[in-house]
mmCIF file of C-alpha atoms and ligand atoms in Angstrom:
data_model
loop_
_atom_site.group_PDB
_atom_site.id
_atom_site.type_symbol
_atom_site.label_atom_id
_atom_site.label_comp_id
_atom_site.label_asym_id
_atom_site.label_seq_id
_atom_site.Cartn_x
_atom_site.Cartn_y
_atom_site.Cartn_z
ATOM 1 C CA MET A 186 30.936 38.906 47.467
ATOM 2 C CA PRO A 187 34.153 40.868 47.956
ATOM 3 C CA ASP A 188 35.447 41.062 51.492
ATOM 4 C CA ARG A 189 34.849 44.609 52.645
ATOM 5 C CA VAL A 190 36.675 46.556 55.369
ATOM 6 C CA ARG A 191 35.476 49.803 56.978
ATOM 7 C CA ILE A 192 38.198 52.363 57.458
ATOM 8 C CA TYR A 193 37.220 54.792 60.221
ATOM 9 C CA GLU A 194 39.351 57.913 59.834
ATOM 10 C CA VAL A 195 40.451 59.604 63.066
ATOM 11 C CA GLY A 196 43.031 62.060 61.685
ATOM 12 C CA PRO A 197 41.101 65.303 62.206
ATOM 13 C CA ARG A 198 40.346 64.395 65.843
ATOM 14 C CA ASP A 199 42.930 61.973 67.267
ATOM 15 C CA GLY A 200 45.540 63.109 64.771
ATOM 16 C CA LEU A 201 45.320 66.806 65.524
ATOM 17 C CA GLN A 202 44.207 66.984 69.177
ATOM 18 C CA ASN A 203 47.732 66.872 70.561
ATOM 19 C CA GLU A 204 49.317 69.422 68.194
ATOM 20 C CA ALA A 205 50.628 72.349 70.204
ATOM 21 C CA GLN A 206 50.365 75.036 67.501
ATOM 22 C CA PRO A 207 46.804 76.180 66.771
ATOM 23 C CA ILE A 208 45.730 74.883 63.353
ATOM 24 C CA PRO A 209 43.490 77.300 61.445
ATOM 25 C CA LEU A 210 39.883 76.254 60.895
ATOM 26 C CA GLU A 211 40.371 76.556 57.111
ATOM 27 C CA THR A 212 43.204 74.007 57.258
ATOM 28 C CA LYS A 213 41.042 71.546 59.183
ATOM 29 C CA VAL A 214 38.214 71.970 56.670
ATOM 30 C CA GLY A 215 40.659 71.564 53.757
ATOM 31 C CA PHE A 216 42.043 68.386 55.319
ATOM 32 C CA ILE A 217 38.577 66.887 55.783
ATOM 33 C CA GLU A 218 37.536 67.851 52.220
ATOM 34 C CA ARG A 219 40.536 65.901 50.934
ATOM 35 C CA LEU A 220 39.639 62.902 53.113
ATOM 36 C CA VAL A 221 36.119 62.901 51.652
ATOM 37 C CA ASP A 222 37.621 63.144 48.133
ATOM 38 C CA ALA A 223 39.763 60.109 48.963
ATOM 39 C CA GLY A 224 36.617 58.065 49.585
ATOM 40 C CA LEU A 225 36.650 57.991 53.381
ATOM 41 C CA ARG A 226 33.056 57.812 54.616
ATOM 42 C CA GLU A 227 33.410 57.882 58.406
ATOM 43 C CA ILE A 228 35.580 60.740 59.522
ATOM 44 C CA GLU A 229 35.859 61.538 63.222
ATOM 45 C CA ALA A 230 35.938 65.289 62.826
ATOM 46 C CA THR A 231 36.443 66.859 66.252
ATOM 47 C CA SER A 232 35.596 66.731 69.979
ATOM 48 C CA PHE A 233 33.035 68.580 72.044
ATOM 49 C CA VAL A 234 35.202 68.370 75.142
ATOM 50 C CA SER A 235 36.439 71.051 77.489
ATOM 51 C CA PRO A 236 38.527 73.585 75.536
ATOM 52 C CA LYS A 237 40.847 73.637 78.553
ATOM 53 C CA ALA A 238 41.477 69.907 78.158
ATOM 54 C CA ILE A 239 42.003 69.991 74.369
ATOM 55 C CA PRO A 240 42.580 73.568 73.172
ATOM 56 C CA GLN A 241 43.302 72.439 69.602
ATOM 57 C CA LEU A 242 39.684 71.312 69.132
ATOM 58 C CA ALA A 243 38.051 74.311 70.817
ATOM 59 C CA ASP A 244 36.693 75.351 67.388
ATOM 60 C CA ALA A 245 34.422 72.277 67.143
ATOM 61 C CA ASP A 246 31.221 74.380 67.171
ATOM 62 C CA ALA A 247 32.425 76.375 64.138
ATOM 63 C CA LEU A 248 34.033 73.434 62.333
ATOM 64 C CA LEU A 249 31.149 70.996 62.103
ATOM 65 C CA PRO A 250 28.759 73.252 60.107
ATOM 66 C CA ARG A 251 31.577 73.937 57.632
ATOM 67 C CA LEU A 252 32.118 70.318 56.591
ATOM 68 C CA PRO A 253 31.071 69.157 53.137
ATOM 69 C CA ARG A 254 27.622 67.518 53.104
ATOM 70 C CA HIS A 255 28.138 64.392 51.084
ATOM 71 C CA PRO A 256 25.792 61.412 50.775
ATOM 72 C CA GLY A 257 27.062 58.530 52.844
ATOM 73 C CA VAL A 258 29.627 60.567 54.780
ATOM 74 C CA THR A 259 29.275 60.837 58.557
ATOM 75 C CA TYR A 260 31.353 62.914 60.928
ATOM 76 C CA PRO A 261 31.269 61.322 64.380
ATOM 77 C CA VAL A 262 32.358 63.638 67.195
ATOM 78 C CA LEU A 263 33.700 62.899 70.671
ATOM 79 C CA VAL A 264 31.283 63.760 73.470
ATOM 80 C CA PRO A 265 32.282 63.342 77.149
ATOM 81 C CA ASN A 266 29.181 64.676 78.940
ATOM 82 C CA GLU A 267 25.793 66.375 78.564
ATOM 83 C CA ARG A 268 27.413 69.746 78.019
ATOM 84 C CA GLY A 269 29.282 68.316 75.042
ATOM 85 C CA MET A 270 26.079 66.677 73.797
ATOM 86 C CA ALA A 271 24.238 70.019 73.802
ATOM 87 C CA ARG A 272 27.075 71.594 71.812
ATOM 88 C CA ALA A 273 27.201 68.695 69.353
ATOM 89 C CA GLU A 274 23.442 68.919 68.796
ATOM 90 C CA ALA A 275 23.596 72.660 68.217
ATOM 91 C CA ALA A 276 26.408 72.195 65.691
ATOM 92 C CA GLY A 277 24.395 69.660 63.678
ATOM 93 C CA ALA A 278 26.125 66.393 64.561
ATOM 94 C CA ASN A 279 24.416 63.081 63.850
ATOM 95 C CA ALA A 280 27.001 60.593 65.098
ATOM 96 C CA LEU A 281 29.051 60.478 68.275
ATOM 97 C CA ALA A 282 31.642 58.597 70.224
ATOM 98 C CA VAL A 283 31.843 58.403 73.999
ATOM 99 C CA PHE A 284 35.154 57.387 75.490
ATOM 100 C CA THR A 285 36.280 55.582 78.572
ATOM 101 C CA ALA A 286 39.089 53.127 79.228
ATOM 102 C CA ALA A 287 39.929 49.737 80.633
ATOM 103 C CA THR A 288 41.678 51.331 83.614
ATOM 104 C CA ASP A 289 40.596 53.926 86.170
ATOM 105 C CA ALA A 290 44.086 55.432 86.276
ATOM 106 C CA PHE A 291 43.923 56.495 82.635
ATOM 107 C CA THR A 292 40.262 57.567 82.682
ATOM 108 C CA GLU A 293 40.829 59.752 85.720
ATOM 109 C CA ARG A 294 43.650 61.600 84.008
ATOM 110 C CA ASN A 295 41.864 61.821 80.662
ATOM 111 C CA ILE A 296 38.359 62.836 81.718
ATOM 112 C CA GLY A 297 38.533 63.258 85.492
ATOM 113 C CA MET A 298 36.258 60.279 86.211
ATOM 114 C CA THR A 299 36.604 56.639 87.151
ATOM 115 C CA VAL A 300 35.360 54.123 84.598
ATOM 116 C CA ASP A 301 32.150 53.715 86.643
ATOM 117 C CA GLN A 302 31.643 57.480 86.799
ATOM 118 C CA SER A 303 32.241 57.799 83.052
ATOM 119 C CA LEU A 304 29.599 55.184 82.287
ATOM 120 C CA ALA A 305 27.150 57.074 84.514
ATOM 121 C CA ALA A 306 27.997 60.305 82.673
ATOM 122 C CA PHE A 307 27.444 58.682 79.266
ATOM 123 C CA GLU A 308 24.050 57.255 80.153
ATOM 124 C CA PRO A 309 22.015 60.444 79.535
ATOM 125 C CA VAL A 310 24.211 61.341 76.553
ATOM 126 C CA LEU A 311 23.576 58.017 74.849
ATOM 127 C CA ARG A 312 19.889 58.086 75.732
ATOM 128 C CA ARG A 313 19.556 61.463 74.026
ATOM 129 C CA ALA A 314 21.602 60.305 71.022
ATOM 130 C CA ALA A 315 19.327 57.269 70.669
ATOM 131 C CA GLU A 316 16.247 59.536 70.737
ATOM 132 C CA LEU A 317 17.786 61.578 67.936
ATOM 133 C CA GLY A 318 18.677 58.453 65.939
ATOM 134 C CA TRP A 319 22.415 59.157 65.956
ATOM 135 C CA TRP A 320 25.056 56.549 65.214
ATOM 136 C CA ARG A 321 26.890 55.766 68.477
ATOM 137 C CA ARG A 322 30.338 54.379 69.203
ATOM 138 C CA GLY A 323 32.084 53.765 72.527
ATOM 139 C CA TYR A 324 35.847 53.654 72.989
ATOM 140 C CA VAL A 325 37.645 51.433 75.447
ATOM 141 C CA SER A 326 41.074 53.081 75.597
ATOM 142 C CA THR A 327 44.147 51.418 77.129
ATOM 143 C CA ALA A 328 42.599 48.057 76.170
ATOM 144 C CA PHE A 329 46.043 46.608 75.397
ATOM 145 C CA GLY A 330 48.046 48.315 78.137
ATOM 146 C CA CYS A 331 47.945 51.371 80.387
ATOM 147 C CA PRO A 332 50.698 53.974 80.767
ATOM 148 C CA TYR A 333 49.972 54.189 84.500
ATOM 149 C CA THR A 334 49.192 50.618 85.569
ATOM 150 C CA GLY A 335 50.769 48.338 82.955
ATOM 151 C CA ALA A 336 49.302 45.155 81.508
ATOM 152 C CA VAL A 337 45.533 44.936 80.950
ATOM 153 C CA ASP A 338 43.612 41.656 81.014
ATOM 154 C CA PRO A 339 41.486 41.426 77.838
ATOM 155 C CA HIS A 340 38.537 40.283 79.942
ATOM 156 C CA ARG A 341 38.749 43.543 81.828
ATOM 157 C CA ALA A 342 38.592 45.569 78.585
ATOM 158 C CA VAL A 343 35.734 43.410 77.324
ATOM 159 C CA GLY A 344 33.900 43.887 80.633
ATOM 160 C CA VAL A 345 33.944 47.647 80.064
ATOM 161 C CA ALA A 346 32.865 47.132 76.440
ATOM 162 C CA THR A 347 29.897 45.048 77.561
ATOM 163 C CA ARG A 348 28.761 47.738 79.974
ATOM 164 C CA LEU A 349 29.115 50.369 77.241
ATOM 165 C CA LEU A 350 27.080 48.264 74.808
ATOM 166 C CA GLU A 351 24.371 47.904 77.451
ATOM 167 C CA LEU A 352 23.997 51.701 77.338
ATOM 168 C CA GLY A 353 23.074 51.431 73.655
ATOM 169 C CA LEU A 354 25.856 51.561 71.077
ATOM 170 C CA ASP A 355 26.278 50.624 67.445
ATOM 171 C CA GLU A 356 29.929 49.792 67.910
ATOM 172 C CA VAL A 357 32.612 49.411 70.526
ATOM 173 C CA CYS A 358 36.212 50.268 69.697
ATOM 174 C CA PHE A 359 39.180 48.798 71.563
ATOM 175 C CA GLY A 360 42.056 51.262 71.582
ATOM 176 C CA ASP A 361 45.743 50.514 71.913
ATOM 177 C CA THR A 362 46.237 54.041 73.162
ATOM 178 C CA ILE A 363 49.975 53.745 73.783
ATOM 179 C CA GLY A 364 50.816 51.297 70.987
ATOM 180 C CA VAL A 365 52.064 48.376 73.066
ATOM 181 C CA GLY A 366 49.829 45.594 71.736
ATOM 182 C CA VAL A 367 50.864 42.558 69.691
ATOM 183 C CA PRO A 368 48.858 40.125 67.515
ATOM 184 C CA GLY A 369 48.404 37.514 70.251
ATOM 185 C CA GLN A 370 46.634 40.131 72.340
ATOM 186 C CA VAL A 371 44.339 40.990 69.425
ATOM 187 C CA ARG A 372 43.333 37.350 69.108
ATOM 188 C CA ALA A 373 42.793 37.141 72.872
ATOM 189 C CA MET A 374 40.623 40.287 72.762
ATOM 190 C CA VAL A 375 38.463 38.884 69.961
ATOM 191 C CA ASP A 376 38.090 35.589 71.843
ATOM 192 C CA ALA A 377 37.144 37.408 75.039
ATOM 193 C CA ALA A 378 34.645 39.608 73.169
ATOM 194 C CA THR A 379 32.919 36.780 71.331
ATOM 195 C CA GLY A 380 32.978 34.724 74.538
ATOM 196 C CA ALA A 381 31.068 37.568 76.197
ATOM 197 C CA GLY A 382 28.465 37.531 73.430
ATOM 198 C CA ILE A 383 29.673 40.614 71.527
ATOM 199 C CA GLU A 384 29.076 40.371 67.772
ATOM 200 C CA LEU A 385 32.153 40.878 65.605
ATOM 201 C CA ASN A 386 30.301 43.447 63.490
ATOM 202 C CA GLN A 387 30.039 45.588 66.631
ATOM 203 C CA VAL A 388 33.813 45.548 67.187
ATOM 204 C CA ALA A 389 36.416 48.010 65.886
ATOM 205 C CA PHE A 390 40.122 48.257 66.610
ATOM 206 C CA HIS A 391 42.164 51.415 67.046
ATOM 207 C CA PHE A 392 45.888 50.804 66.869
ATOM 208 C CA HIS A 393 48.804 53.135 67.366
ATOM 209 C CA ASP A 394 52.051 52.366 65.589
ATOM 210 C CA THR A 395 54.213 53.608 68.439
ATOM 211 C CA ARG A 396 56.275 50.418 68.434
ATOM 212 C CA GLY A 397 55.694 49.315 64.866
ATOM 213 C CA THR A 398 53.063 46.660 65.633
ATOM 214 C CA ALA A 399 49.922 48.340 64.267
ATOM 215 C CA LEU A 400 49.690 46.596 60.882
ATOM 216 C CA ALA A 401 50.538 43.225 62.381
ATOM 217 C CA ASN A 402 47.668 43.821 64.789
ATOM 218 C CA VAL A 403 45.343 44.705 61.909
ATOM 219 C CA VAL A 404 46.202 41.412 60.211
ATOM 220 C CA ALA A 405 45.455 39.545 63.441
ATOM 221 C CA GLY A 406 42.124 41.379 63.647
ATOM 222 C CA LEU A 407 41.288 40.582 60.018
ATOM 223 C CA GLU A 408 42.125 36.919 60.517
ATOM 224 C CA ALA A 409 39.901 36.856 63.590
ATOM 225 C CA GLY A 410 36.993 38.278 61.559
ATOM 226 C CA VAL A 411 36.985 41.962 62.550
ATOM 227 C CA ARG A 412 36.291 44.310 59.633
ATOM 228 C CA THR A 413 36.513 47.840 61.101
ATOM 229 C CA PHE A 414 39.815 49.595 61.751
ATOM 230 C CA ASP A 415 40.696 53.146 62.740
ATOM 231 C CA SER A 416 43.520 55.049 61.123
ATOM 232 C CA SER A 417 44.817 58.578 60.770
ATOM 233 C CA THR A 418 45.842 60.019 57.419
ATOM 234 C CA GLY A 419 49.483 61.057 57.650
ATOM 235 C CA GLY A 420 49.935 58.902 60.766
ATOM 236 C CA THR A 421 49.568 61.927 63.018
ATOM 237 C CA GLY A 422 48.267 61.658 66.505
ATOM 238 C CA GLY A 423 48.588 61.054 70.162
ATOM 239 C CA CYS A 424 46.741 61.702 73.359
ATOM 240 C CA PRO A 425 48.012 64.254 75.886
ATOM 241 C CA TYR A 426 47.212 61.812 78.699
ATOM 242 C CA ALA A 427 49.059 58.924 77.051
ATOM 243 C CA PRO A 428 52.764 59.755 77.225
ATOM 244 C CA GLY A 429 54.666 58.482 74.203
ATOM 245 C CA ALA A 430 51.483 57.635 72.288
ATOM 246 C CA ALA A 431 52.751 59.236 69.099
ATOM 247 C CA GLY A 432 51.512 57.926 65.804
ATOM 248 C CA ASN A 433 48.164 56.460 64.964
ATOM 249 C CA LEU A 434 48.281 53.769 62.347
ATOM 250 C CA ALA A 435 48.513 55.784 59.100
ATOM 251 C CA THR A 436 45.533 55.466 56.755
ATOM 252 C CA GLU A 437 47.894 55.209 53.762
ATOM 253 C CA ASP A 438 49.699 52.253 55.349
ATOM 254 C CA LEU A 439 46.369 50.554 56.085
ATOM 255 C CA VAL A 440 45.029 51.220 52.571
ATOM 256 C CA TYR A 441 48.163 49.764 50.992
ATOM 257 C CA LEU A 442 47.898 46.586 53.066
ATOM 258 C CA LEU A 443 44.179 46.157 52.309
ATOM 259 C CA ASP A 444 44.602 46.824 48.565
ATOM 260 C CA ALA A 445 47.471 44.390 48.238
ATOM 261 C CA SER A 446 45.553 41.790 50.261
ATOM 262 C CA GLY A 447 42.426 42.023 48.099
ATOM 263 C CA PHE A 448 40.054 43.718 50.540
ATOM 264 C CA GLU A 449 37.556 46.267 49.279
ATOM 265 C CA HIS A 450 37.280 49.557 51.166
ATOM 266 C CA GLY A 451 36.477 52.370 48.728
ATOM 267 C CA VAL A 452 39.472 54.573 49.529
ATOM 268 C CA SER A 453 41.951 55.841 46.943
ATOM 269 C CA LEU A 454 45.570 55.475 48.037
ATOM 270 C CA GLU A 455 46.768 58.293 45.790
ATOM 271 C CA THR A 456 44.179 60.743 47.105
ATOM 272 C CA VAL A 457 44.842 59.732 50.711
ATOM 273 C CA LEU A 458 48.523 60.422 50.063
ATOM 274 C CA GLU A 459 47.616 63.896 48.809
ATOM 275 C CA ALA A 460 45.644 64.505 52.007
ATOM 276 C CA ALA A 461 48.560 63.159 54.062
ATOM 277 C CA ARG A 462 50.983 65.539 52.387
ATOM 278 C CA PHE A 463 48.558 68.401 52.835
ATOM 279 C CA ILE A 464 48.343 67.907 56.605
ATOM 280 C CA ALA A 465 52.070 67.190 57.002
ATOM 281 C CA ALA A 466 52.882 70.432 55.192
ATOM 282 C CA ALA A 467 50.339 72.340 57.293
ATOM 283 C CA LEU A 468 51.928 70.981 60.477
ATOM 284 C CA GLY A 469 55.431 71.653 59.131
ATOM 285 C CA LYS A 470 56.425 68.030 59.714
ATOM 286 C CA PRO A 471 57.817 65.384 57.400
ATOM 287 C CA LEU A 472 55.364 62.635 56.521
ATOM 288 C CA GLY A 473 56.224 59.786 58.865
ATOM 289 C CA SER A 474 54.259 56.897 57.371
ATOM 290 C CA LYS A 475 56.033 54.134 55.463
ATOM 291 C CA VAL A 476 53.768 54.332 52.403
ATOM 292 C CA GLY A 477 53.907 58.137 52.605
ATOM 293 C CA GLN A 478 57.633 57.879 52.045
ATOM 294 C CA ALA A 479 57.803 55.013 49.550
ATOM 295 C CA GLY A 480 54.486 55.498 47.707
ATOM 296 C CA GLY A 481 52.271 52.612 46.658
ATOM 297 C CA TRP A 482 53.347 50.013 44.136
ATOM 298 C CA ASP A 483 51.944 49.324 40.699
ATOM 299 C CA ALA A 484 51.964 45.549 40.239
ATOM 300 C CA ALA A 485 51.661 45.972 36.439
ATOM 301 C CA THR A 486 54.864 47.987 36.045
ATOM 302 C CA GLY A 487 56.726 47.696 39.336
ATOM 303 C CA ALA A 488 56.711 51.471 39.673
ATOM 304 C CA ALA A 489 56.010 53.382 42.865
ATOM 305 C CA ILE A 490 52.714 55.292 42.730
ATOM 306 C CA GLY A 491 51.626 58.385 44.574
ATOM 307 C CA ARG A 492 55.105 59.158 45.816
ATOM 308 C CA ALA A 493 55.902 62.810 46.499
ATOM 309 C CA THR A 494 58.150 64.174 43.771
ATOM 310 C CA PHE A 495 59.517 66.956 45.940
ATOM 311 C CA PRO A 496 60.607 67.023 49.585
ATOM 312 C CA VAL A 497 57.538 68.327 51.388
ATOM 313 C CA ALA A 498 58.175 70.477 54.435
ATOM 314 C CA SER A 499 61.838 69.522 54.429
ATOM 315 C CA ALA A 500 62.789 73.094 55.301
ATOM 316 C CA LYS A 501 61.542 72.637 58.850
ATOM 317 C CA ARG A 502 63.121 69.246 59.423
HETATM 318 N N1 COA B 826 32.453 71.438 76.466
HETATM 319 C C1 COA B 826 32.921 72.647 76.868
HETATM 320 N N2 COA B 826 33.242 72.930 78.127
HETATM 321 C C2 COA B 826 33.083 71.961 79.039
HETATM 322 C C3 COA B 826 32.604 70.697 78.707
HETATM 323 C C4 COA B 826 32.289 70.446 77.351
HETATM 324 N N3 COA B 826 31.853 69.264 76.945
HETATM 325 N N4 COA B 826 32.540 69.961 79.809
HETATM 326 C C5 COA B 826 32.982 70.714 80.824
HETATM 327 N N5 COA B 826 33.301 71.939 80.357
HETATM 328 C C6 COA B 826 33.845 73.062 81.117
HETATM 329 C C7 COA B 826 33.017 73.423 82.310
HETATM 330 O O1 COA B 826 32.038 74.327 81.941
HETATM 331 C C8 COA B 826 34.042 74.017 83.220
HETATM 332 O O2 COA B 826 34.367 75.306 82.780
HETATM 333 P P1 COA B 826 34.784 76.466 83.809
HETATM 334 O O3 COA B 826 36.078 76.000 84.440
HETATM 335 O O4 COA B 826 34.951 77.665 82.927
HETATM 336 O O5 COA B 826 33.665 76.538 84.781
HETATM 337 C C9 COA B 826 35.260 73.165 82.973
HETATM 338 O O6 COA B 826 35.098 72.643 81.651
HETATM 339 C C10 COA B 826 35.395 72.026 83.953
HETATM 340 O O7 COA B 826 34.201 71.298 83.987
HETATM 341 P P2 COA B 826 33.972 70.020 84.914
HETATM 342 O O8 COA B 826 32.581 69.566 84.737
HETATM 343 O O9 COA B 826 34.453 70.310 86.314
HETATM 344 O O10 COA B 826 34.865 68.932 84.251
HETATM 345 P P3 COA B 826 36.351 68.488 84.527
HETATM 346 O O11 COA B 826 37.280 69.608 84.749
HETATM 347 O O12 COA B 826 36.321 67.367 85.506
HETATM 348 O O13 COA B 826 36.662 67.882 83.058
HETATM 349 C C11 COA B 826 35.956 66.810 81.057
HETATM 350 C C12 COA B 826 35.930 66.789 82.555
HETATM 351 C C13 COA B 826 35.451 65.462 80.595
HETATM 352 C C14 COA B 826 35.043 67.910 80.555
HETATM 353 C C15 COA B 826 37.398 67.072 80.576
HETATM 354 O O14 COA B 826 38.303 66.268 81.284
HETATM 355 C C16 COA B 826 37.558 66.820 79.114
HETATM 356 O O15 COA B 826 36.983 67.508 78.276
HETATM 357 N N6 COA B 826 38.383 65.827 78.727
HETATM 358 C C17 COA B 826 38.589 65.463 77.342
HETATM 359 C C18 COA B 826 39.881 64.764 77.186
HETATM 360 C C19 COA B 826 40.086 64.301 75.766
HETATM 361 O O16 COA B 826 39.414 64.701 74.824
HETATM 362 N N7 COA B 826 41.082 63.449 75.595
HETATM 363 C C20 COA B 826 41.442 62.937 74.335
HETATM 364 C C21 COA B 826 40.582 61.831 73.881
HETATM 365 S S1 COA B 826 41.374 60.256 74.138
HETATM 366 ZN ZN1 ZN B 827 44.407 57.108 68.873
#
């Protein structure tokens, strides 16, 4: 059986949430349509959070009903509290992610709660989601380091993950919110998780490429047996409460690595590159990802594939 990896796309949510200029609803829908065309099957579409906290995603209620219904495609949404759950239900969601962190300092700035308070707030949300049969994920942000308190012990992050899983989750995702992690930490996190009785098929990793370590961390995760990784088409992204957290791991960089390493994932590099160029042009930014710039590589001919033939958005550079 081929070795299969799940690519969990976070571009429309994590990628766009920190963009200052309002992005039109049509652009968001067009971006997500292209991601579906590329073969992505789990696309975190938006957040039902306070519009004051994340103005860019204030159109979540209008966005979700506009997304293409496609067999096998789910659109998980971020939900911080019961208010967000009611909105997500009304908009027709069927998958969600709750989000806390390894450190109180970050959680307090991000969602105005301690880690303990956040878990208490998620309890009724996750109970309701279970009643409705929704797919449920929980994020542990700052699992590899916190912008306010520094180094994070992997056992601390895993302790939060365990408490999240006890509330009823399909998956827990460890986030390197500020992109400081290195492969040794990934191995330590997997060891701590399995040591605590967490199954590897319940674990996902969410890396930021802020310091160029994201793909190395993916390889460490793969070697340790993890098969679910988050990425953002175009490599956009960042959290307003994580200073310097620019740049999720780009989906095109991840797809290239997985293709060349023989993993199956169902995503077309060329179509992802089209989606990446679409969103970069819409944001008026050059495409920052490595594979976005160089294209893929055809082993039969040695030629680059999927490379832009014109300088996209160069006028605004
Ligand atoms: N959807 C819409 N509005 C919401 C909401 C939700 N899910 N939850 C709270 N609100 C509104 C309240 O109605 C209130 O509005 P008002 O000022 O007009 O009365 C306001 O937001 C504050 O509500 P409160 O319950 O006091 O929450 P808070 O100010 O402590 O904020 C969160 C808590 C969780 C709602 C807020 O911090 C948040 O949405 N954070 C999200 C951060 C995020 O998405 N970060 C990126 C992901 S890593
Ligand atoms: Zn992120």
